[in-house]
Short mmCIF file of C-alpha atoms in Angstrom, two decimals:
data_model
loop_
_atom_site.label_atom_id
_atom_site.label_comp_id
_atom_site.label_asym_id
_atom_site.label_seq_id
_atom_site.Cartn_x
_atom_site.Cartn_y
_atom_site.Cartn_z
CA UNK T 1 0.03 0.05 0.02
CA UNK T 2 1.28 3.41 -0.83
CA UNK T 3 2.55 5.84 2.11
CA UNK T 4 -0.51 6.97 4.35
CA UNK T 5 0.25 10.63 3.69
CA UNK T 6 0.20 10.47 -0.01
CA UNK T 7 -3.16 8.28 0.17
CA UNK T 8 -4.62 10.62 2.41
CA UNK T 9 -3.86 13.81 -0.32
CA UNK T 10 -5.52 11.52 -3.05
CA UNK T 11 -8.55 10.68 -1.00
CA UNK T 12 -10.15 14.11 -1.09
CA UNK T 13 -10.74 14.25 -4.32
CA UNK T 14 -11.08 10.56 -5.82
CA UNK T 15 -11.57 8.04 -3.04
CA UNK T 16 -11.83 7.39 0.71
CA UNK T 17 -10.56 4.26 2.51
CA UNK T 18 -12.46 2.62 5.32
CA UNK T 19 -11.05 0.95 8.31
CA UNK T 20 -10.55 -2.50 6.43
CA UNK T 21 -8.67 -0.73 3.81
CA UNK T 22 -11.32 -0.82 0.95
CA UNK T 23 -11.62 1.84 -1.35
CA UNK T 24 -14.83 3.82 -1.88
CA UNK T 25 -14.74 6.28 -4.93
CA UNK T 26 -16.08 9.69 -4.48
CA UNK T 27 -18.80 10.44 -7.27
CA UNK T 28 -21.69 12.50 -7.67
CA UNK T 29 -25.21 12.21 -8.76
CA UNK T 30 -27.74 14.42 -10.45
CA UNK T 31 -30.85 15.31 -8.30
CA UNK T 32 -32.76 16.03 -11.63
CA UNK T 33 -31.87 13.43 -13.94
CA UNK T 34 -30.32 10.70 -11.85
CA UNK T 35 -26.98 10.25 -13.77
CA UNK T 36 -24.03 9.41 -11.95
CA UNK T 37 -20.31 10.83 -12.65
CA UNK T 38 -16.75 9.83 -11.35
CA UNK T 39 -14.82 11.70 -10.72
CA UNK T 40 -17.28 13.76 -9.07
CA UNK T 41 -18.44 17.03 -10.79
CA UNK T 42 -20.08 20.13 -9.64
CA UNK T 43 -22.43 20.18 -13.14
CA UNK T 44 -24.05 17.36 -14.46
CA UNK T 45 -22.72 16.04 -18.11
CA UNK T 46 -26.11 15.09 -19.05
CA UNK T 47 -28.52 17.79 -17.87
CA UNK T 48 -26.45 20.66 -17.18
CA UNK T 49 -27.91 20.80 -13.62
CA UNK T 50 -26.04 21.94 -10.78
CA UNK T 51 -28.01 19.75 -8.40
CA UNK T 52 -25.44 16.99 -7.68
CA UNK T 53 -25.02 15.19 -4.38
CA UNK T 54 -21.64 13.59 -3.22
CA UNK T 55 -21.82 9.83 -2.78
CA UNK T 56 -19.39 7.06 -2.06
CA UNK T 57 -19.35 3.62 -4.58
CA UNK T 58 -17.58 0.60 -4.17
CA UNK T 59 -15.71 -1.31 -2.97
CA UNK T 60 -16.44 -4.18 -5.14
CA UNK T 61 -17.12 -4.18 -8.94
CA UNK T 62 -16.95 -6.31 -12.13
CA UNK T 63 -14.62 -6.44 -15.07
CA UNK T 64 -16.33 -5.35 -17.97
CA UNK T 65 -13.23 -5.12 -20.21
CA UNK T 66 -9.42 -5.29 -19.79
CA UNK T 67 -6.10 -5.09 -21.99
CA UNK T 68 -2.69 -5.12 -21.33
CA UNK T 69 -0.56 -2.06 -21.91
CA UNK T 70 2.88 -2.71 -23.14
CA UNK T 71 3.82 0.67 -24.46
CA UNK T 72 3.02 3.22 -21.55
CA UNK T 73 3.27 6.82 -20.44
CA UNK T 74 6.58 7.78 -18.86
CA UNK T 75 6.84 7.02 -15.16
CA UNK T 76 4.59 3.47 -15.77
CA UNK T 77 6.26 0.34 -15.76
CA UNK T 78 5.29 -1.91 -18.35
CA UNK T 79 3.27 -4.27 -19.01
CA UNK T 80 0.48 -3.77 -16.72
CA UNK T 81 -3.29 -4.40 -17.01
CA UNK T 82 -6.08 -1.75 -17.23
CA UNK T 83 -9.75 -2.80 -16.59
CA UNK T 84 -12.84 -0.92 -16.96
CA UNK T 85 -15.19 -1.88 -13.79
CA UNK T 86 -18.57 -1.54 -13.36
CA UNK T 87 -18.68 -0.43 -9.63
CA UNK T 88 -22.51 0.07 -8.69
CA UNK T 89 -23.86 1.86 -11.65
CA UNK T 90 -20.77 3.72 -12.66
CA UNK T 91 -17.91 2.14 -15.24
CA UNK T 92 -14.58 3.29 -13.93
CA UNK T 93 -10.74 2.56 -15.26
CA UNK T 94 -8.61 1.32 -12.80
CA UNK T 95 -5.11 -0.96 -12.87
CA UNK T 96 -5.39 -4.40 -11.82
CA UNK T 97 -2.93 -6.34 -9.67
CA UNK T 98 -2.84 -9.96 -8.77
CA UNK T 99 -0.46 -10.68 -5.74
CA UNK T 100 0.78 -7.03 -5.72
CA UNK T 101 1.50 -7.03 -9.14
CA UNK T 102 0.20 -6.61 -12.70
CA UNK T 103 -1.45 -10.02 -14.16
CA UNK T 104 0.51 -11.65 -17.12
CA UNK T 105 -2.71 -11.37 -19.12
CA UNK T 106 -5.76 -9.37 -18.88
CA UNK T 107 -8.24 -10.06 -16.32
CA UNK T 108 -11.28 -11.88 -18.04
CA UNK T 109 -14.67 -10.08 -18.38
CA UNK T 110 -17.06 -10.84 -15.41
CA UNK T 111 -14.28 -11.18 -12.88
CA UNK T 112 -15.15 -9.78 -9.31
CA UNK T 113 -12.54 -7.33 -7.94
CA UNK T 114 -12.23 -5.19 -5.11
CA UNK T 115 -10.73 -1.76 -4.99
CA UNK T 116 -7.86 -0.94 -2.51
CA UNK T 117 -5.69 2.05 -2.13
CA UNK T 118 -2.21 1.29 -4.19
CA UNK T 119 -0.11 3.04 -6.80
CA UNK T 120 -0.46 2.98 -10.60
CA UNK T 121 2.74 4.22 -11.44
CA UNK T 122 6.53 4.05 -10.67
CA UNK T 123 6.41 7.46 -8.64
CA UNK T 124 4.21 5.57 -6.14
CA UNK T 125 1.45 8.27 -6.62
CA UNK T 126 -1.54 7.13 -4.52
CA UNK T 127 -4.36 5.78 -6.34
CA UNK T 128 -6.98 3.23 -6.41
CA UNK T 129 -6.26 -0.27 -7.88
CA UNK T 130 -8.25 -3.44 -8.54
CA UNK T 131 -7.72 -6.69 -7.10
CA UNK T 132 -9.50 -10.15 -8.18
CA UNK T 133 -11.77 -10.89 -5.23
CA UNK T 134 -10.69 -14.70 -5.24
CA UNK T 135 -7.46 -16.13 -6.88
CA UNK T 136 -9.28 -19.61 -7.46
CA UNK T 137 -11.85 -17.86 -9.30
CA UNK T 138 -9.51 -15.58 -11.57
CA UNK T 139 -10.11 -15.78 -15.14
CA UNK T 140 -8.10 -14.44 -17.91
CA UNK T 141 -9.16 -13.29 -21.24
#
């Protein structure tokens, strides 16, 4: 897990960490049209309303799609797995780890994951990371 001071700084905008270390993403939901957004925003992208309420989603989700990144941006060690996750009623992008490292192949759609605090880059910047909930049931694409 990333240094607690760095995690605390990231938490204010993107996520909160509960007592068990699980991550809940800080999202917003529009009171007018019901659309949800992550990261949270001050104005609804669907209807333009500013009547948005903060809400926390997660910590579990399901892989919608995943890929292995083999040529990445500066500061990111490759290869690594990125996945779109369905978390509550949102679809979010997250790096995936298995036993503290990126998996050798992408995680298969339908795999259940849990969000936790971690680091997505070699600079150890705090972020949220997805981990399959069971290595027994781990599926690869």
